[in-house]
PDB file of C-alpha atoms in Angstrom:
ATOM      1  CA  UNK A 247     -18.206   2.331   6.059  1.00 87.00           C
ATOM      2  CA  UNK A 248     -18.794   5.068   3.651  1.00 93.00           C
ATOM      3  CA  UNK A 249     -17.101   8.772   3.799  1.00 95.00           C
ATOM      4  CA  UNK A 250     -20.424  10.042   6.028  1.00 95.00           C
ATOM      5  CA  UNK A 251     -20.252   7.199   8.357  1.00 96.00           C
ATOM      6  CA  UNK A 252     -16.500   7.571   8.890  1.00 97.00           C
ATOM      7  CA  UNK A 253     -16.679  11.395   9.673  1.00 97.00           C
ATOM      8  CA  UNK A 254     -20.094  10.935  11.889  1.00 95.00           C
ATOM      9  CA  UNK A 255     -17.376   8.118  13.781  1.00 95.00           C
ATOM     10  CA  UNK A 256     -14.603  10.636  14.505  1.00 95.00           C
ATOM     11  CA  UNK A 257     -16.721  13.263  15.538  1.00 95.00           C
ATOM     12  CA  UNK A 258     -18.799  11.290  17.634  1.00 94.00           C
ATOM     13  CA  UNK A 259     -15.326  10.203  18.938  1.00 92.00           C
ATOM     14  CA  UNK A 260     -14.607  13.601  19.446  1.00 91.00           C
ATOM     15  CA  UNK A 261     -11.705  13.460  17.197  1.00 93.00           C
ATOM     16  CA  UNK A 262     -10.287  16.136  14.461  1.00 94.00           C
ATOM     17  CA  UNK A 263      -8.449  14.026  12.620  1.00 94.00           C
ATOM     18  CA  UNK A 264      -9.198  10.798  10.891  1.00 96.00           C
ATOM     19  CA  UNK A 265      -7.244   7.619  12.159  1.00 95.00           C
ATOM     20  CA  UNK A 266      -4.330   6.671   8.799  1.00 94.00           C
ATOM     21  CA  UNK A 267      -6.772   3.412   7.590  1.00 94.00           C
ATOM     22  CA  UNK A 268      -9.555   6.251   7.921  1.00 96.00           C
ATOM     23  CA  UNK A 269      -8.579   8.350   5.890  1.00 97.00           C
ATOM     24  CA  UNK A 270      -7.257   5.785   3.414  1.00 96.00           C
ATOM     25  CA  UNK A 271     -10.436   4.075   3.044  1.00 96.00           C
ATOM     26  CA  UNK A 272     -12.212   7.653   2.669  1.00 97.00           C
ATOM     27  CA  UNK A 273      -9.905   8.545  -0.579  1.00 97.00           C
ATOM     28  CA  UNK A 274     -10.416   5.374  -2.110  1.00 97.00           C
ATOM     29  CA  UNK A 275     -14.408   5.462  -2.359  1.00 97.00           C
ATOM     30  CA  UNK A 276     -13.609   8.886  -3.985  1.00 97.00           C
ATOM     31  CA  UNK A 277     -11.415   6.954  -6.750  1.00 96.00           C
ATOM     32  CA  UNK A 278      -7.920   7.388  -5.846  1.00 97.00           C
ATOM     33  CA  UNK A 279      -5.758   4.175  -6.433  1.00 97.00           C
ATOM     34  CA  UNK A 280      -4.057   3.483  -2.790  1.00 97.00           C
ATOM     35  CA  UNK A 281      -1.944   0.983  -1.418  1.00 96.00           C
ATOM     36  CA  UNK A 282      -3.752  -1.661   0.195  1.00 96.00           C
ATOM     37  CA  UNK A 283      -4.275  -1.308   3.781  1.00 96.00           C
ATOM     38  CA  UNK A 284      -6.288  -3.165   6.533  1.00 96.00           C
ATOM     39  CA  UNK A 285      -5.841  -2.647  10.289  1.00 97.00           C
ATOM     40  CA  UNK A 286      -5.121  -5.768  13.106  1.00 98.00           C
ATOM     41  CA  UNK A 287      -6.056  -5.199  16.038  1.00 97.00           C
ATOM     42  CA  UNK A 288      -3.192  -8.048  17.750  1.00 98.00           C
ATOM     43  CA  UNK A 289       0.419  -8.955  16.830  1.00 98.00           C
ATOM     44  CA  UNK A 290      -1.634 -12.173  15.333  1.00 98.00           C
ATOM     45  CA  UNK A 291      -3.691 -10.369  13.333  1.00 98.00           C
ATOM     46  CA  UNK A 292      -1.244  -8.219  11.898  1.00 98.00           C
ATOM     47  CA  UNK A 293       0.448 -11.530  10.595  1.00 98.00           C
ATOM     48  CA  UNK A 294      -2.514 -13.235   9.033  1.00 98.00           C
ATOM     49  CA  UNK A 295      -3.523  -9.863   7.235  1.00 98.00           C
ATOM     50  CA  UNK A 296       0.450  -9.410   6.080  1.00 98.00           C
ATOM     51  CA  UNK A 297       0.105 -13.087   4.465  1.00 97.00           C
ATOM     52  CA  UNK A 298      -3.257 -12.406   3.110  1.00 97.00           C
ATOM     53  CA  UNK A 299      -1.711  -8.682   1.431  1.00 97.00           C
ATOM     54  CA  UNK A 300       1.390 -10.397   0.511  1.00 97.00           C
ATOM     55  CA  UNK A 301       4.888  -9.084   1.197  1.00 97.00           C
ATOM     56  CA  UNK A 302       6.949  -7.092   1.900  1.00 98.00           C
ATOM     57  CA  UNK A 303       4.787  -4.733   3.996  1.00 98.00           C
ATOM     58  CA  UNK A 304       5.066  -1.987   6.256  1.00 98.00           C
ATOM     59  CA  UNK A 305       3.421  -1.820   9.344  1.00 98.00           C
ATOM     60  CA  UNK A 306       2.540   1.239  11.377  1.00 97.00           C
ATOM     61  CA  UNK A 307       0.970   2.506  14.729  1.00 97.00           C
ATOM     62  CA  UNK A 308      -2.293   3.839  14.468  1.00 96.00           C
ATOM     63  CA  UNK A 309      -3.240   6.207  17.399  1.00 95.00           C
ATOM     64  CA  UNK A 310      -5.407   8.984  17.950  1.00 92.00           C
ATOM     65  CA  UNK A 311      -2.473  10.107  20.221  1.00 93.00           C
ATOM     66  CA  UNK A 312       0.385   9.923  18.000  1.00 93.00           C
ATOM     67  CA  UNK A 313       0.956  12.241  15.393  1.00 86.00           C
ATOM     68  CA  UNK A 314       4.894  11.000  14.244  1.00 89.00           C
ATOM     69  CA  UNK A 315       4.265   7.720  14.195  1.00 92.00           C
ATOM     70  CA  UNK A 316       8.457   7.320  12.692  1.00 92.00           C
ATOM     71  CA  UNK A 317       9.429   9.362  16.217  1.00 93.00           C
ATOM     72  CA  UNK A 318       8.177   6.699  18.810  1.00 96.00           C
ATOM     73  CA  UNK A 319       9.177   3.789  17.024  1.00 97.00           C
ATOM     74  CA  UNK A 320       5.866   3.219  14.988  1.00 97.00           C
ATOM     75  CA  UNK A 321       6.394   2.201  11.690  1.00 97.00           C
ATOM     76  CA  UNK A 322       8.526  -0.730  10.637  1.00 97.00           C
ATOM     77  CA  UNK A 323       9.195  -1.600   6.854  1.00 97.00           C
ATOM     78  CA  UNK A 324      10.122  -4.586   4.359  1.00 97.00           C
ATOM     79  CA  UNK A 325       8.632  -7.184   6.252  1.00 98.00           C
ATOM     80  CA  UNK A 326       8.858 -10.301   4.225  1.00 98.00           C
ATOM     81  CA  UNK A 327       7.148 -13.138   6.392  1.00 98.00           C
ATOM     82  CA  UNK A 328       4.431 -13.979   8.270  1.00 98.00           C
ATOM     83  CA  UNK A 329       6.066 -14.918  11.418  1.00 98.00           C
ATOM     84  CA  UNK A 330       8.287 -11.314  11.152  1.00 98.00           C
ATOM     85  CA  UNK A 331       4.979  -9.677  11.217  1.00 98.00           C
ATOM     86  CA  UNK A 332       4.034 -10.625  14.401  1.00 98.00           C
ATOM     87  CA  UNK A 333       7.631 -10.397  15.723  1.00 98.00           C
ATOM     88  CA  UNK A 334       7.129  -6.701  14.484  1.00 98.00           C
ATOM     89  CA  UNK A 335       4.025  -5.449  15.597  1.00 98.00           C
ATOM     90  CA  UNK A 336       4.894  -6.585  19.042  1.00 98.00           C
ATOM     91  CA  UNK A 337       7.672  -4.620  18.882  1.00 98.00           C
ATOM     92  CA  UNK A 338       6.211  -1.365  17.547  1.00 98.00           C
ATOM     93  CA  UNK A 339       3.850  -1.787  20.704  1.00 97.00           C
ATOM     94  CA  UNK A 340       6.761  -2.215  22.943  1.00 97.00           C
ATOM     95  CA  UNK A 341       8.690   1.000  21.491  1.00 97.00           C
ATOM     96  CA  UNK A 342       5.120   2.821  21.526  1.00 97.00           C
ATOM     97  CA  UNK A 343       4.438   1.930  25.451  1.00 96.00           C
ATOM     98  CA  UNK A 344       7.825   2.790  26.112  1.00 96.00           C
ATOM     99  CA  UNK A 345       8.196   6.080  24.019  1.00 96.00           C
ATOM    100  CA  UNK A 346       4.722   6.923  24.400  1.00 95.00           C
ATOM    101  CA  UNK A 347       2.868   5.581  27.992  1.00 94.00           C
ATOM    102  CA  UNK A 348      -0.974   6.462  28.047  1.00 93.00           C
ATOM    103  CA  UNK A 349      -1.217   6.826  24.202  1.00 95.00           C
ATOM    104  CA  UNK A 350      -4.392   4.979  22.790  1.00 94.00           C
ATOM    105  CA  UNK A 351      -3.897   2.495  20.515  1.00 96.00           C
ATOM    106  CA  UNK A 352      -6.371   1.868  17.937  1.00 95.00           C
ATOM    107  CA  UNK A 353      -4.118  -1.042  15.991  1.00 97.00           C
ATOM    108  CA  UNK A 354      -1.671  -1.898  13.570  1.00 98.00           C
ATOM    109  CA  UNK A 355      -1.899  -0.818  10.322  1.00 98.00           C
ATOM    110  CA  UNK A 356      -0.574  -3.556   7.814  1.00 98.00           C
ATOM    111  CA  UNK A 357      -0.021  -2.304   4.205  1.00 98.00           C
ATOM    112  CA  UNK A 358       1.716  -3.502   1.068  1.00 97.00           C
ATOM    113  CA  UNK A 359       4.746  -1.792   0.829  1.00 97.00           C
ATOM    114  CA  UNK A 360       4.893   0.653  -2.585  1.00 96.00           C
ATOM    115  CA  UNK A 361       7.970  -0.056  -5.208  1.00 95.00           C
ATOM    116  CA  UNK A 362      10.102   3.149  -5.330  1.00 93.00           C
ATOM    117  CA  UNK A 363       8.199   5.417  -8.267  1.00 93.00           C
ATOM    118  CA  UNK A 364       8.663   9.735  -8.234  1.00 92.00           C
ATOM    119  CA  UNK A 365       6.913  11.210  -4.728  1.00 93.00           C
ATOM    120  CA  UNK A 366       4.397  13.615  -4.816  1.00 95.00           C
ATOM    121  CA  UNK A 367       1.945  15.372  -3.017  1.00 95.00           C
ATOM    122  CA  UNK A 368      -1.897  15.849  -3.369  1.00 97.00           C
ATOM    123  CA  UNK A 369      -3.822  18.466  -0.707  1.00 96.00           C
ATOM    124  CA  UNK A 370      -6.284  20.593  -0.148  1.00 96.00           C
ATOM    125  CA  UNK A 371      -8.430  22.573   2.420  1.00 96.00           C
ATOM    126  CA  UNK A 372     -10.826  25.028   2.587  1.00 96.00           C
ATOM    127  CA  UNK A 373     -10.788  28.493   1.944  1.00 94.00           C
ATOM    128  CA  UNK A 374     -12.884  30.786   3.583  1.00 92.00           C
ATOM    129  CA  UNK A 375     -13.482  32.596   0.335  1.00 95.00           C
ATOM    130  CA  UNK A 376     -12.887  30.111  -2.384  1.00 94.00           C
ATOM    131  CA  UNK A 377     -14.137  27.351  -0.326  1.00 96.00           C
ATOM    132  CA  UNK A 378     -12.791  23.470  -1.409  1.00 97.00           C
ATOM    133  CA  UNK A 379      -8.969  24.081  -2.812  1.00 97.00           C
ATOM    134  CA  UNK A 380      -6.759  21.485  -4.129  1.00 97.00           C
ATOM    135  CA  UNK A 381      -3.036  21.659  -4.248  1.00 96.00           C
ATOM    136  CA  UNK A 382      -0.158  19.785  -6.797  1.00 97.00           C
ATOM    137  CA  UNK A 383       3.075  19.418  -6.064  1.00 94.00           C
ATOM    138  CA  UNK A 384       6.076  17.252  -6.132  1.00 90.00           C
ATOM    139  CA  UNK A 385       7.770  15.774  -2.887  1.00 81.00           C
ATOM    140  CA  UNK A 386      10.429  16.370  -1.098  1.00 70.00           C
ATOM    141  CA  UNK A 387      12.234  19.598  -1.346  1.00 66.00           C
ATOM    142  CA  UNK A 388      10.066  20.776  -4.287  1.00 66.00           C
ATOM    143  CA  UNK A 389       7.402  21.287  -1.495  1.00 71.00           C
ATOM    144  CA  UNK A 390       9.189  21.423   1.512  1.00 71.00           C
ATOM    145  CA  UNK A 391      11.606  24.427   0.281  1.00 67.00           C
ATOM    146  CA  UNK A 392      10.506  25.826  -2.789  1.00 72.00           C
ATOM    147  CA  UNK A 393       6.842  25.464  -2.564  1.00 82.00           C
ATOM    148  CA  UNK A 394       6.425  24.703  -6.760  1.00 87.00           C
ATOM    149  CA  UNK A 395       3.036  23.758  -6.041  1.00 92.00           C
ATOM    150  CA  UNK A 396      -0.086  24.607  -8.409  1.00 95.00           C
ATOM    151  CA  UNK A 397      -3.560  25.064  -7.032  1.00 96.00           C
ATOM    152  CA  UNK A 398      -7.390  24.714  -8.384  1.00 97.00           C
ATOM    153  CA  UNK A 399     -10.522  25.320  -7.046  1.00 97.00           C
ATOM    154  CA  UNK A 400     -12.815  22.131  -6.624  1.00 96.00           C
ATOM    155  CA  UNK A 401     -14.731  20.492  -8.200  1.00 95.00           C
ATOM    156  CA  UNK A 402     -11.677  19.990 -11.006  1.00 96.00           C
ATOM    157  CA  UNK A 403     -11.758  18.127 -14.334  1.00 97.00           C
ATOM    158  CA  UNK A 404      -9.089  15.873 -15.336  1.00 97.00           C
ATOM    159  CA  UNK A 405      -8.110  18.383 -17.822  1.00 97.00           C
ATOM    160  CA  UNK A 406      -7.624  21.256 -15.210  1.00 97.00           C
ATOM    161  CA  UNK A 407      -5.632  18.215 -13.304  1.00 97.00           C
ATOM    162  CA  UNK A 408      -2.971  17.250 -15.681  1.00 97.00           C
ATOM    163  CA  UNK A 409      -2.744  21.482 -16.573  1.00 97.00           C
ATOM    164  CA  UNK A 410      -1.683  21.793 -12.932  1.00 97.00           C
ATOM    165  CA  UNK A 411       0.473  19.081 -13.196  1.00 96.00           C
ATOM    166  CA  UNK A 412       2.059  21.289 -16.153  1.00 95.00           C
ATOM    167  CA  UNK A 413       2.123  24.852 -13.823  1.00 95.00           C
ATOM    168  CA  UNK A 414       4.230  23.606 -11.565  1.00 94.00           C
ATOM    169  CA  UNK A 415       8.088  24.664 -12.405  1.00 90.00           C
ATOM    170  CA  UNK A 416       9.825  20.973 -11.920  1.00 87.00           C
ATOM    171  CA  UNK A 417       6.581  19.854 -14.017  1.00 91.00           C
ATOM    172  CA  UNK A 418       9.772  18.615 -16.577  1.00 90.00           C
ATOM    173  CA  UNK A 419      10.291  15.943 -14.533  1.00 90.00           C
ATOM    174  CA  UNK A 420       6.837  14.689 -14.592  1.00 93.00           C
ATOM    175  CA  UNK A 421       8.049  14.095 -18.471  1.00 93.00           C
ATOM    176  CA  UNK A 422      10.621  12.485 -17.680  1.00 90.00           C
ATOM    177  CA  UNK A 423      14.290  13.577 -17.162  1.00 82.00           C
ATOM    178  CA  UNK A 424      17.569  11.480 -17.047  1.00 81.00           C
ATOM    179  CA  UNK A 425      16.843   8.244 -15.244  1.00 80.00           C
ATOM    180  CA  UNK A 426      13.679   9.364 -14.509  1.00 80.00           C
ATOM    181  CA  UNK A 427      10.770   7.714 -16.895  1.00 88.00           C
ATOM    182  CA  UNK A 428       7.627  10.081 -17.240  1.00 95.00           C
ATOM    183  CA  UNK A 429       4.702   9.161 -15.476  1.00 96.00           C
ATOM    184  CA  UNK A 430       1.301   8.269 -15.474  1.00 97.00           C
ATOM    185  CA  UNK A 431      -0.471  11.907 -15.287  1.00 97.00           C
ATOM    186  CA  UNK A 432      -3.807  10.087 -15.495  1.00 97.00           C
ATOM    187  CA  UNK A 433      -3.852   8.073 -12.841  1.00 97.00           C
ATOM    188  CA  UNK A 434      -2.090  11.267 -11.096  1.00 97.00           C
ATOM    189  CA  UNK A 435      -5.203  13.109 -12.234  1.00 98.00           C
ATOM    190  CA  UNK A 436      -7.249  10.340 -10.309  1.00 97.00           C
ATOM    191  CA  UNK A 437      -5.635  11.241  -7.205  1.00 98.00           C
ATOM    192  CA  UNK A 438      -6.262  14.893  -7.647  1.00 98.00           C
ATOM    193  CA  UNK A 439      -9.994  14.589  -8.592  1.00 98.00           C
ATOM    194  CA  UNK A 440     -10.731  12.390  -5.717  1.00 98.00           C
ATOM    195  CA  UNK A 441      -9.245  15.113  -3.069  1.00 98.00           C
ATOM    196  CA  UNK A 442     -11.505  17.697  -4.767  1.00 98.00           C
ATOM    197  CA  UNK A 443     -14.367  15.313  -4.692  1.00 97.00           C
ATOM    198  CA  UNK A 444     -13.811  14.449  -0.882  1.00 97.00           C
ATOM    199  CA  UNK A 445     -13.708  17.982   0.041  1.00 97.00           C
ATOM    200  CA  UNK A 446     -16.438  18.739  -2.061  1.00 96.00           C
ATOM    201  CA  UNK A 447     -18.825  16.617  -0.723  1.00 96.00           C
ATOM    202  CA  UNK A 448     -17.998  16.806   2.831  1.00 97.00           C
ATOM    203  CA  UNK A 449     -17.968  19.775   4.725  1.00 96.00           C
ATOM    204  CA  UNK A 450     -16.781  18.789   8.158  1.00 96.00           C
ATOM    205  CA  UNK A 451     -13.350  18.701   5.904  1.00 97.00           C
ATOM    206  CA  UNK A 452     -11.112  21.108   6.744  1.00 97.00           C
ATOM    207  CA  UNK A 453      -7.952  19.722   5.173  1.00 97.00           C
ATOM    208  CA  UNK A 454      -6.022  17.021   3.342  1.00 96.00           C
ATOM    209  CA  UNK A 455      -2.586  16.056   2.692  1.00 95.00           C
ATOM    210  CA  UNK A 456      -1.620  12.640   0.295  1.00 96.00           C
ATOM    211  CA  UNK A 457       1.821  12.421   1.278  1.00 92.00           C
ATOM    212  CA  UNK A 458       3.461  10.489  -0.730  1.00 94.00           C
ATOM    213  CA  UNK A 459       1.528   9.346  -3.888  1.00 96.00           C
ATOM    214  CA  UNK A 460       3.852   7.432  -5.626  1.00 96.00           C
ATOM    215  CA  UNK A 461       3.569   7.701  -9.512  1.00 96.00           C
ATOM    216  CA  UNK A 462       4.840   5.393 -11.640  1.00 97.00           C
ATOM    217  CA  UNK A 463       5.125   5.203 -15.650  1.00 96.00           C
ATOM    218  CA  UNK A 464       2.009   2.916 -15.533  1.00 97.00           C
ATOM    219  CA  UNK A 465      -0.508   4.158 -12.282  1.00 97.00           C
ATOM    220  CA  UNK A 466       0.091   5.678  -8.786  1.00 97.00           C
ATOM    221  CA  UNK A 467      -0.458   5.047  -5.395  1.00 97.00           C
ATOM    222  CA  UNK A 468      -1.291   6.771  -2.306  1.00 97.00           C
ATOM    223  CA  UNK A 469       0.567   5.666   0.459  1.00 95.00           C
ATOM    224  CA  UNK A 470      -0.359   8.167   3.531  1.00 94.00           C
ATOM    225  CA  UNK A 471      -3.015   9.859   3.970  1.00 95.00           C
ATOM    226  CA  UNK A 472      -3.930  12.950   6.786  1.00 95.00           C
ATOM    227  CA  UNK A 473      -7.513  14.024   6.931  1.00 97.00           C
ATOM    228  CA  UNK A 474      -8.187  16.961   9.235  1.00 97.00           C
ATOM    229  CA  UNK A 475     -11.788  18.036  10.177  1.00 97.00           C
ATOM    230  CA  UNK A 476     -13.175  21.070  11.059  1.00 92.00           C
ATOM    231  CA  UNK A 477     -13.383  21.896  14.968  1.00 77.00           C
ATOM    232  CA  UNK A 478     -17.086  21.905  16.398  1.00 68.00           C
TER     233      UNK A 478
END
């Protein structure tokens, strides 16, 4: 489905916020690189898509219902065979009926599980003055505590990308720093375009958060995604 068919689905659905393989499909027709993800629907499934991703993989709940998918036993990582698969997506629907009764269950979410890289973050939402906004920042406690994020208003060039990359006041590390090898601001610049360009073009979008994007010396990945839409 394209972006317009996937929002017309959730709203129709009566839902403000786009399921995880959603909202991961919906930032990759925009151009961001993600990890790959496909959702099973059984135990089975989830096995036969693992093998046809290739390991390790993560698998995760996907559920209108649950927002902390880690907190009810949801999401299960390194999974390195076909057969543990299934084992393990049974078992994230046993923790999820136990943790969680009446929650609906949409699937499993079966994705290739990202090598290690620096974490950052990728948002946006909309202003009611400036309208579309996209945010930079990296992970962790860079965010989380001292909020060294840089901001743009949409639509961006990859120019204005990488010079937010450069606001931001741990933008050193980006360069590289100790063990650390610089990364891949292009493909980081991807990312950031492809937010603007989703909230651009779609106004039922009220917000955004890629949560990690792993970036790497060579590329970057987006490994969560959180689409919010506006209420009607």
């Amino acid at each position: 489905m394209n972006p317009r068919e996937i929002i017309a689905k959730a709203l129709e659905e009566n839902r403000t916020k786009l399921l995880e393989h959603e909202a991961i499909e919906i930032i990759k027709y925009y151009g961001a690189p993600v990890a790959e993800a496909l959702l099973a629907k059984t135990p089975e499934e989830a096995g036969e898509l693992a093998e046809k991703i290739g390991f390790p993989v993560v698998l995760k709940i996907v559920s209108p219902d649950i927002s902390h998918k880690s907190d009810v036993g949801g999401v299960i990582v390194g999974v390195n065979s076909k057969e543990e698969a299934i084992e393990k997506a049974r078992k994230i629907l046993e923790n999820v009926s136990q943790k969680a009764p009446g929650a609906r269950v949409s699937g499993i979410l079966v994705q290739k599980q990202a090598k290690p890289g620096l974490e950052v973050i990728v948002g946006g939402l909309r202003d009611s003055v400036f309208g579309p906004v996209v945010m930079f920042g990296l992970g962790g406690i860079f965010v989380e505590v001292l909020r060294d994020v840089s901001f743009r208003i949409a639509p961006i060039s990859e120019e204005e990308a990488i010079e937010m990359m450069k606001e931001i006041k741990a933008s050193k590390i980006l360069e590289g720093y100790r063990n650390v090898p610089p990364v891949d601001k292009k493909a980081l610049a991807k990312v950031i375009i492809a937010a603007a360009k989703l909230l651009e073009e779609n106004p039922e979008v009220d917000s955004l958060d890629l949560n990690p994007v792993i970036a790497y010396q060579d590329g970057a990945l987006v490994v969560d995604a959180r689409v919010i839409l506006k209420k009607k």
